[in-house]
CSV table of C-alpha atoms in Angstrom, one decimal:
chain,number,residue,atom,x,y,z
A,1,MET,CA,75.6,136.3,90.2
A,2,ASN,CA,78.4,135.7,92.7
A,3,ALA,CA,81.9,134.4,92.1
A,4,ARG,CA,80.9,130.8,92.8
A,5,ASP,CA,78.1,130.8,90.2
A,6,SER,CA,80.2,132.1,87.3
A,7,PHE,CA,82.4,129.4,85.7
A,8,PRO,CA,84.2,130.4,82.5
A,9,VAL,CA,82.6,128.5,79.6
A,10,VAL,CA,86.0,128.1,77.8
A,11,ARG,CA,87.4,126.4,80.9
A,12,GLU,CA,84.5,124.0,81.2
A,13,ALA,CA,84.1,123.2,77.5
A,14,VAL,CA,87.7,123.3,76.2
A,15,THR,CA,90.5,123.6,78.8
A,16,LEU,CA,89.4,121.1,81.4
A,17,PRO,CA,88.5,118.2,79.0
A,18,LEU,CA,91.7,118.6,77.1
A,19,VAL,CA,93.9,118.8,80.2
A,20,LEU,CA,92.2,115.8,81.8
A,21,LEU,CA,92.1,113.7,78.7
A,22,THR,CA,95.8,114.4,78.1
A,23,VAL,CA,96.4,113.1,81.7
A,24,ALA,CA,94.3,110.0,80.8
A,25,LEU,CA,96.4,109.5,77.7
A,26,GLY,CA,99.8,110.0,79.2
A,27,GLY,CA,99.1,108.2,82.5
A,28,GLY,CA,98.9,104.9,80.7
A,29,ALA,CA,101.9,105.5,78.5
A,30,ARG,CA,105.0,103.4,79.4
A,31,VAL,CA,108.4,104.2,77.9
A,32,VAL,CA,110.1,100.8,77.5
A,33,ALA,CA,113.9,100.2,77.3
A,34,ASP,CA,114.2,100.6,73.5
A,35,GLY,CA,112.5,104.0,73.7
A,36,SER,CA,109.3,102.9,72.2
A,37,LEU,CA,105.9,103.5,73.8
A,38,ARG,CA,103.3,101.1,75.2
A,39,PHE,CA,99.8,102.1,76.3
A,40,VAL,CA,98.4,100.2,79.2
A,41,VAL,CA,94.8,100.3,80.4
A,42,PRO,CA,94.3,100.9,84.1
A,43,PRO,CA,93.6,97.8,86.3
A,44,LEU,CA,90.4,97.4,88.3
A,45,MET,CA,92.1,98.6,91.5
A,46,ALA,CA,93.0,102.0,89.8
A,47,LEU,CA,89.3,102.4,88.9
A,48,VAL,CA,88.2,101.7,92.5
A,49,LEU,CA,90.7,104.2,93.8
A,50,ALA,CA,89.7,106.8,91.3
A,51,ALA,CA,86.0,106.4,92.3
A,52,MET,CA,87.0,106.8,95.9
A,53,LEU,CA,89.0,109.9,95.0
A,54,LEU,CA,86.1,111.5,93.1
A,55,GLY,CA,83.9,110.9,96.2
A,56,LEU,CA,86.5,112.5,98.3
A,57,MET,CA,86.9,115.5,96.0
A,58,THR,CA,83.1,116.1,96.0
A,59,ARG,CA,83.0,115.8,99.8
A,60,ALA,CA,85.9,118.3,100.2
A,61,GLY,CA,84.4,120.7,97.7
A,62,LEU,CA,87.3,120.3,95.3
A,63,VAL,CA,84.7,119.7,92.6
A,64,ALA,CA,81.0,120.5,92.5
A,65,PRO,CA,79.4,117.9,90.2
A,66,GLU,CA,76.1,119.8,90.4
A,67,ARG,CA,77.8,122.7,88.7
A,68,LEU,CA,78.8,120.4,85.8
A,69,PHE,CA,75.8,118.1,85.5
A,70,SER,CA,72.3,118.8,86.8
A,71,PRO,CA,68.7,118.9,85.5
A,72,ALA,CA,68.9,122.7,85.8
A,73,ARG,CA,71.4,122.9,82.9
A,74,ARG,CA,70.8,122.6,79.2
A,75,PRO,CA,71.7,119.3,77.4
A,76,LEU,CA,74.7,120.9,75.7
A,77,GLN,CA,75.9,122.2,79.1
A,78,ASN,CA,75.4,118.8,80.6
A,79,ALA,CA,77.3,117.2,77.8
A,80,ASN,CA,80.3,119.5,78.4
A,81,GLY,CA,80.0,119.0,82.2
A,82,GLY,CA,79.6,115.2,81.9
A,83,LEU,CA,82.6,115.0,79.7
A,84,VAL,CA,84.6,116.9,82.3
A,85,LEU,CA,83.5,114.4,85.0
A,86,LEU,CA,84.3,111.4,82.9
A,87,SER,CA,87.7,112.8,82.0
A,88,LEU,CA,88.3,113.5,85.6
A,89,PHE,CA,87.5,109.9,86.5
A,90,ALA,CA,89.8,108.6,83.7
A,91,ALA,CA,92.6,110.9,84.6
A,92,SER,CA,92.4,110.0,88.3
A,93,ALA,CA,92.5,106.3,87.4
A,94,GLN,CA,95.5,106.7,85.2
A,95,MET,CA,97.3,108.8,87.9
A,96,PHE,CA,97.0,105.9,90.3
A,97,HIS,CA,98.0,103.5,87.5
A,98,MET,CA,101.0,105.6,86.5
A,99,LEU,CA,102.3,105.9,90.1
A,100,THR,CA,101.9,102.3,91.0
A,101,PRO,CA,104.5,99.7,90.0
A,102,ASP,CA,103.1,97.5,87.3
A,103,ARG,CA,103.4,94.1,89.2
A,104,GLY,CA,105.0,92.3,92.0
A,105,LEU,CA,104.9,92.9,95.7
A,106,LEU,CA,105.4,96.7,95.3
A,107,HIS,CA,102.2,96.8,93.2
A,108,LEU,CA,100.3,95.4,96.1
A,109,LEU,CA,102.0,97.6,98.7
A,110,PHE,CA,101.4,100.8,96.7
A,111,ASN,CA,97.7,100.0,96.2
A,112,VAL,CA,97.2,99.2,99.9
A,113,LEU,CA,99.0,102.5,100.8
A,114,PHE,CA,96.8,104.5,98.4
A,115,LEU,CA,93.7,102.8,99.8
A,116,VAL,CA,94.6,103.4,103.4
A,117,LEU,CA,95.5,107.0,102.9
A,118,LEU,CA,92.3,107.7,101.0
A,119,LEU,CA,90.2,106.1,103.7
A,120,ASN,CA,92.1,108.0,106.3
A,121,THR,CA,91.3,111.3,104.5
A,122,PHE,CA,87.7,110.2,104.2
A,123,ALA,CA,87.5,109.7,108.0
A,124,GLY,CA,88.6,113.2,108.7
A,125,ARG,CA,87.0,116.5,107.7
A,126,THR,CA,88.9,118.2,104.9
A,127,ASP,CA,88.3,121.1,102.6
A,128,ARG,CA,89.5,122.0,99.0
A,129,ARG,CA,92.8,123.5,100.0
A,130,HIS,CA,93.7,120.7,102.4
A,131,LEU,CA,92.7,118.0,100.0
A,132,LEU,CA,94.9,119.6,97.2
A,133,ARG,CA,97.8,119.6,99.6
A,134,HIS,CA,97.1,116.1,100.7
A,135,LEU,CA,97.0,114.8,97.1
A,136,LEU,CA,100.1,116.8,96.2
A,137,VAL,CA,102.0,115.0,99.1
A,138,LEU,CA,100.5,111.6,98.3
A,139,PHE,CA,101.1,111.6,94.5
A,140,GLY,CA,104.4,113.5,94.9
A,141,SER,CA,105.7,110.9,97.3
A,142,ALA,CA,104.6,108.1,95.1
A,143,LEU,CA,106.3,109.7,92.1
A,144,VAL,CA,109.6,110.1,94.0
A,145,LEU,CA,109.3,106.5,95.3
A,146,LYS,CA,108.6,104.9,92.0
A,147,PHE,CA,110.7,107.0,89.6
A,148,VAL,CA,113.6,108.1,91.8
A,149,VAL,CA,114.1,105.6,94.6
A,150,LEU,CA,113.0,102.4,92.9
A,151,GLN,CA,114.6,103.4,89.7
A,152,GLY,CA,117.9,103.9,91.6
A,153,LEU,CA,117.4,100.4,93.0
A,154,GLY,CA,116.7,99.0,89.5
A,155,ARG,CA,119.9,100.3,88.0
A,156,SER,CA,122.8,97.9,87.7
A,157,ASN,CA,125.4,100.4,88.9
A,158,GLY,CA,125.5,101.1,92.6
A,159,SER,CA,123.7,104.4,93.2
A,160,LEU,CA,123.3,106.0,96.6
A,161,ALA,CA,119.6,105.0,96.7
A,162,LYS,CA,120.6,101.4,96.0
A,163,ARG,CA,123.2,101.3,98.8
A,164,LEU,CA,120.7,102.9,101.3
A,165,PHE,CA,117.9,100.6,100.4
A,166,SER,CA,120.1,97.5,100.3
A,167,THR,CA,121.0,98.3,103.9
A,168,ALA,CA,117.4,99.0,104.9
A,169,LEU,CA,115.9,96.0,103.2
A,170,GLU,CA,118.7,93.6,104.2
A,171,GLY,CA,117.3,90.1,103.9
A,172,VAL,CA,114.5,91.0,101.5
A,173,SER,CA,115.0,89.7,98.0
A,174,LEU,CA,114.8,92.4,95.4
A,175,GLY,CA,113.6,89.7,93.1
A,176,SER,CA,110.4,89.4,95.2
A,177,LEU,CA,110.0,93.2,95.2
A,178,HIS,CA,110.3,93.1,91.4
A,179,VAL,CA,112.0,96.4,90.7
A,180,GLU,CA,111.3,97.5,87.1
A,181,SER,CA,113.9,99.4,85.1
A,182,THR,CA,112.6,102.1,82.9
A,183,PRO,CA,114.4,104.9,81.0
A,184,ALA,CA,114.9,108.2,82.7
A,185,SER,CA,112.4,109.8,80.2
A,186,ALA,CA,109.6,107.9,81.9
A,187,GLY,CA,110.2,109.9,85.1
A,188,TYR,CA,110.1,113.2,83.3
A,189,LEU,CA,106.9,112.2,81.5
A,190,ALA,CA,105.3,111.2,84.8
A,191,PHE,CA,106.3,114.5,86.3
A,192,ALA,CA,104.7,116.4,83.5
A,193,ILE,CA,101.6,114.3,83.7
A,194,LEU,CA,101.4,114.9,87.4
A,195,GLY,CA,101.7,118.6,87.0
A,196,LEU,CA,99.0,118.6,84.3
A,197,PHE,CA,96.7,116.6,86.6
A,198,PHE,CA,97.1,119.2,89.4
A,199,LEU,CA,96.4,122.0,86.9
A,200,GLY,CA,93.2,120.2,86.0
A,201,LEU,CA,92.2,119.8,89.7
A,202,TRP,CA,92.9,123.5,90.3
A,203,LEU,CA,90.7,124.5,87.4
A,204,LEU,CA,87.7,122.4,88.5
A,205,PRO,CA,84.6,124.4,89.7
A,206,PRO,CA,84.8,124.3,93.5
A,207,GLY,CA,81.9,123.3,95.6
A,208,ALA,CA,80.8,124.3,99.1
A,209,THR,CA,83.3,123.4,101.8
A,210,PRO,CA,82.1,120.7,104.3
A,211,THR,CA,81.5,123.3,107.0
A,212,ARG,CA,79.2,125.4,104.8
A,213,THR,CA,75.6,124.4,104.0
A,214,SER,CA,75.0,123.3,100.5
A,215,ASP,CA,73.6,125.9,98.2
A,216,ARG,CA,72.5,123.4,95.6
A,217,GLY,CA,68.9,124.6,96.0
A,218,ARG,CA,69.9,128.2,95.2
A,219,ASP,CA,71.7,127.0,92.0
A,220,ALA,CA,68.7,125.1,90.8
A,221,ALA,CA,66.4,128.1,91.4
B,1,MET,CA,67.5,130.0,82.6
B,2,SER,CA,70.5,128.5,84.5
B,3,ASN,CA,73.5,130.4,85.6
B,4,ALA,CA,75.8,128.6,83.2
B,5,ALA,CA,73.6,129.6,80.3
B,6,ARG,CA,74.2,133.3,81.2
B,7,ALA,CA,78.0,132.8,81.1
B,8,PRO,CA,79.6,135.3,78.7
B,9,GLY,CA,81.3,134.1,75.5
B,10,VAL,CA,84.7,135.0,74.3
B,11,GLY,CA,85.1,137.9,71.9
B,12,PRO,CA,82.7,137.4,69.0
B,13,PHE,CA,81.9,133.8,69.9
B,14,PRO,CA,78.7,133.1,71.8
B,15,PRO,CA,78.9,130.5,74.7
B,16,THR,CA,76.8,127.9,72.7
B,17,ALA,CA,79.3,127.9,69.8
B,18,ILE,CA,82.2,127.6,72.3
B,19,ARG,CA,80.5,124.7,74.1
B,20,LEU,CA,79.7,122.9,70.8
B,21,ALA,CA,83.2,123.4,69.5
B,22,GLY,CA,84.7,122.2,72.8
B,23,LEU,CA,82.4,119.1,72.8
B,24,VAL,CA,83.4,118.2,69.2
B,25,VAL,CA,87.1,118.6,69.9
B,26,SER,CA,87.0,116.8,73.2
B,27,VAL,CA,85.0,113.8,71.8
B,28,ALA,CA,87.5,113.6,68.8
B,29,TYR,CA,90.4,113.7,71.3
B,30,ALA,CA,88.7,111.0,73.5
B,31,THR,CA,88.2,108.9,70.3
B,32,LEU,CA,91.9,109.2,69.4
B,33,ILE,CA,92.8,108.1,73.0
B,34,VAL,CA,90.6,105.0,72.7
B,35,TRP,CA,92.2,104.3,69.3
B,36,VAL,CA,95.7,104.7,70.7
B,37,TYR,CA,95.0,102.2,73.5
B,38,ALA,CA,93.3,99.8,71.1
B,39,ASN,CA,96.0,99.9,68.4
B,40,GLN,CA,99.1,100.4,70.6
B,41,PRO,CA,101.4,102.5,68.4
B,42,ARG,CA,105.0,102.1,69.5
B,43,SER,CA,106.2,105.5,68.4
B,44,ILE,CA,105.0,108.9,67.3
B,45,GLY,CA,105.5,107.9,63.7
B,46,GLU,CA,103.3,104.8,64.1
B,47,LEU,CA,100.7,107.0,65.8
B,48,ARG,CA,100.8,109.5,62.9
B,49,GLY,CA,100.7,106.7,60.3
B,50,GLY,CA,97.9,104.9,62.1
B,51,VAL,CA,95.7,108.0,62.3
B,52,GLN,CA,96.4,108.6,58.6
B,53,SER,CA,95.6,105.0,57.8
B,54,THR,CA,92.3,105.2,59.7
B,55,LEU,CA,91.4,108.3,57.8
B,56,GLY,CA,92.4,106.7,54.5
B,57,VAL,CA,95.2,109.2,53.7
B,58,TYR,CA,98.2,107.0,54.5
B,59,GLN,CA,100.5,106.5,51.5
B,60,ILE,CA,103.7,104.4,51.1
B,61,ASP,CA,106.7,105.4,49.1
B,62,ARG,CA,105.9,103.5,45.9
B,63,GLU,CA,109.4,103.7,44.5
B,64,ALA,CA,111.0,102.3,47.6
B,65,PHE,CA,108.5,99.5,47.7
B,66,ASP,CA,109.1,98.5,44.0
B,67,ASN,CA,112.8,98.5,44.8
B,68,GLY,CA,112.2,96.3,47.8
B,69,VAL,CA,110.2,93.8,45.8
B,70,ARG,CA,113.0,93.7,43.2
B,71,LEU,CA,115.6,93.0,45.9
B,72,PHE,CA,113.3,90.4,47.4
B,73,HIS,CA,113.0,88.5,44.2
B,74,GLY,CA,116.7,88.8,43.8
B,75,GLY,CA,117.2,87.0,47.1
B,76,LYS,CA,118.6,90.0,48.9
B,77,TYR,CA,116.2,89.8,51.8
B,78,ARG,CA,118.0,92.1,54.3
B,79,ASP,CA,118.3,94.9,51.7
B,80,ALA,CA,114.7,94.3,50.7
B,81,ARG,CA,113.6,94.8,54.3
B,82,ALA,CA,115.5,98.1,54.4
B,83,ALA,CA,113.7,99.2,51.3
B,84,PHE,CA,110.3,98.1,52.7
B,85,THR,CA,111.1,100.0,55.9
B,86,GLU,CA,111.8,103.0,53.8
B,87,ALA,CA,108.6,102.5,51.9
B,88,ASP,CA,106.4,102.0,54.9
B,89,ARG,CA,108.0,104.0,57.7
B,90,ASP,CA,105.0,103.8,60.0
B,91,ARG,CA,104.4,100.1,59.4
B,92,GLN,CA,100.8,100.7,58.4
B,93,ASP,CA,100.5,99.0,55.0
B,94,PRO,CA,99.4,95.4,55.0
B,95,THR,CA,101.0,94.5,51.7
B,96,VAL,CA,104.4,95.8,52.6
B,97,GLN,CA,104.2,94.0,55.9
B,98,PHE,CA,103.3,90.8,54.1
B,99,TYR,CA,106.5,91.1,52.0
B,100,VAL,CA,108.5,91.9,55.2
B,101,ALA,CA,107.1,88.7,56.7
B,102,TYR,CA,107.8,86.7,53.6
B,103,SER,CA,111.4,88.0,53.5
B,104,TYR,CA,111.9,86.7,57.1
B,105,TYR,CA,110.4,83.3,56.0
B,106,ARG,CA,112.7,82.9,53.0
B,107,GLN,CA,115.8,84.1,54.8
B,108,GLY,CA,115.1,81.9,57.8
B,109,TRP,CA,114.1,78.8,55.9
B,110,GLY,CA,116.6,75.8,55.9
B,111,ARG,CA,116.4,72.3,54.5
B,112,PHE,CA,117.5,70.8,57.8
B,113,TYR,CA,116.4,73.4,60.3
B,114,HIS,CA,114.9,76.9,60.3
B,115,ASN,CA,116.2,80.0,62.0
B,116,ASN,CA,113.6,80.4,64.7
B,117,ALA,CA,114.5,84.0,65.5
B,118,LEU,CA,113.8,85.1,61.9
B,119,PHE,CA,110.6,83.1,61.8
B,120,GLU,CA,109.4,84.7,64.9
B,121,ARG,CA,110.1,88.2,63.5
B,122,GLY,CA,108.2,87.0,60.3
B,123,LEU,CA,105.3,85.9,62.5
B,124,GLU,CA,105.2,89.4,64.1
B,125,ALA,CA,105.2,91.0,60.7
B,126,ILE,CA,102.4,88.9,59.3
B,127,GLU,CA,100.3,89.3,62.4
B,128,ARG,CA,100.8,93.1,62.0
B,129,ALA,CA,99.7,92.8,58.3
B,130,ILE,CA,96.6,90.8,59.3
B,131,ALA,CA,95.7,93.3,62.0
B,132,LEU,CA,96.1,96.1,59.4
B,133,ALA,CA,94.0,94.4,56.6
B,134,PRO,CA,90.4,95.7,56.6
B,135,ASP,CA,89.0,92.2,56.2
B,136,GLY,CA,91.7,90.4,58.3
B,137,GLN,CA,93.4,88.8,55.3
B,138,VAL,CA,96.1,90.0,52.9
B,139,VAL,CA,96.1,88.6,49.4
B,140,VAL,CA,99.1,89.5,47.2
B,141,ASP,CA,98.8,88.8,43.5
B,142,ASP,CA,102.5,88.1,42.8
B,143,PRO,CA,103.1,85.1,40.4
B,144,ALA,CA,106.7,84.7,41.8
B,145,LEU,CA,105.4,83.8,45.2
B,146,ALA,CA,104.2,80.3,46.2
B,147,MET,CA,102.1,81.7,49.0
B,148,HIS,CA,99.7,84.5,48.1
B,149,SER,CA,97.6,84.9,51.3
B,150,SER,CA,98.5,86.0,54.8
B,151,ASP,CA,96.8,82.9,56.2
B,152,GLU,CA,99.1,80.5,54.3
B,153,LEU,CA,102.2,82.5,55.3
B,154,HIS,CA,101.1,82.7,58.9
B,155,ALA,CA,100.5,78.9,59.0
B,156,GLU,CA,103.9,78.2,57.4
B,157,LEU,CA,105.8,80.4,59.8
B,158,GLU,CA,103.9,79.0,62.8
B,159,SER,CA,104.6,75.4,61.8
B,160,GLY,CA,108.3,76.3,61.3
B,161,ILE,CA,108.6,77.5,64.9
B,162,ARG,CA,106.5,74.7,66.4
B,163,ARG,CA,108.4,71.6,67.7
B,164,ASP,CA,106.6,68.3,67.3
B,165,LEU,CA,107.2,64.7,66.1
B,166,SER,CA,107.0,65.8,62.4
B,167,ASP,CA,110.5,67.4,63.0
B,168,LEU,CA,111.9,63.9,63.2
B,169,ASN,CA,110.5,62.8,59.9
B,170,PRO,CA,113.5,62.3,57.5
B,171,MET,CA,111.2,63.1,54.5
B,172,ARG,CA,111.2,66.6,55.8
B,173,VAL,CA,114.5,67.4,53.9
B,174,LEU,CA,112.6,66.9,50.6
B,175,LYS,CA,110.3,69.9,51.3
B,176,GLU,CA,110.9,72.9,49.2
B,177,ARG,CA,110.9,76.5,50.2
B,178,LYS,CA,107.8,78.3,49.1
């Protein structure tokens, strides 16, 4: 039994589902101006992006679905593994949803940006470590854009971000951009959820890197 | 036997027990998440109350509720609502929410015109009460009330907000508050 074959049972059955489900719960939570919470289901585009991301994760060896769900495993093991995969899909969808502005031109721009960057990563050859780095940069940038830069723009007082962007976007109506104003706690919540998502990705059972031949047959034997 | 089946357990717990416990906990957590998205609690208190209500263990503060009803019948609607809020902190009891809606109706009612802001808040409360009621209707057996069901109160609040030709009918001033 080598290192790749052994996958801690607690991690698969308890830790991973709880971490990913927490991301799925928190990713759709919106803190509104009066401090109350609102839970929003992910739009169709977030589901499409999540499906693409899962495909990319499998291709890069970030997750090995056959180590979580396969005919060689027992029904209880498949139930645990299947729940991890479903939770991963829900968490991924909610990550895209959380980091995308809810409506307006920026909603469209963020979705196009995510789509293009995922397709670009699909086009190249990437492995687990590089995909993790890529996603960290992608989601980290989106977090900064949505919760730091755009929130700075949305505030009524003239912050540095607002002055810089007002200059850069001279002539563009902020009304058409539809900058949403949310409490500062929303940014902190998003940061925690993002951290939890990456913890979940790091805990996933890795697959073979694209350069290695698949050892699925050996697992099944 | 698969590789995963050979995975060691933790301490005295065999892997199968851990897997089963993990599955039960995860499914329960997933169910809670679906419930949260379906019921939209607005605070941690509402979330706690909602879960308690679903499990059938939610209880209101009876003393505060009785005090609220007394204030309500005495025409002190604002104070009554404060008592109802005290009684039903997590806004999970349909009867209390019915009284909250009724207090908005009575306070907002006017012979010549109604206070739309209060009527709208009353409508929110009665819709909350209807959503909380197991069969979608709240019936309150209080002889001092003219309207006993949530449907009647909902219709009255809705017609009070709606603007139509009947608003111009001069006979409207003869209508009595319910």
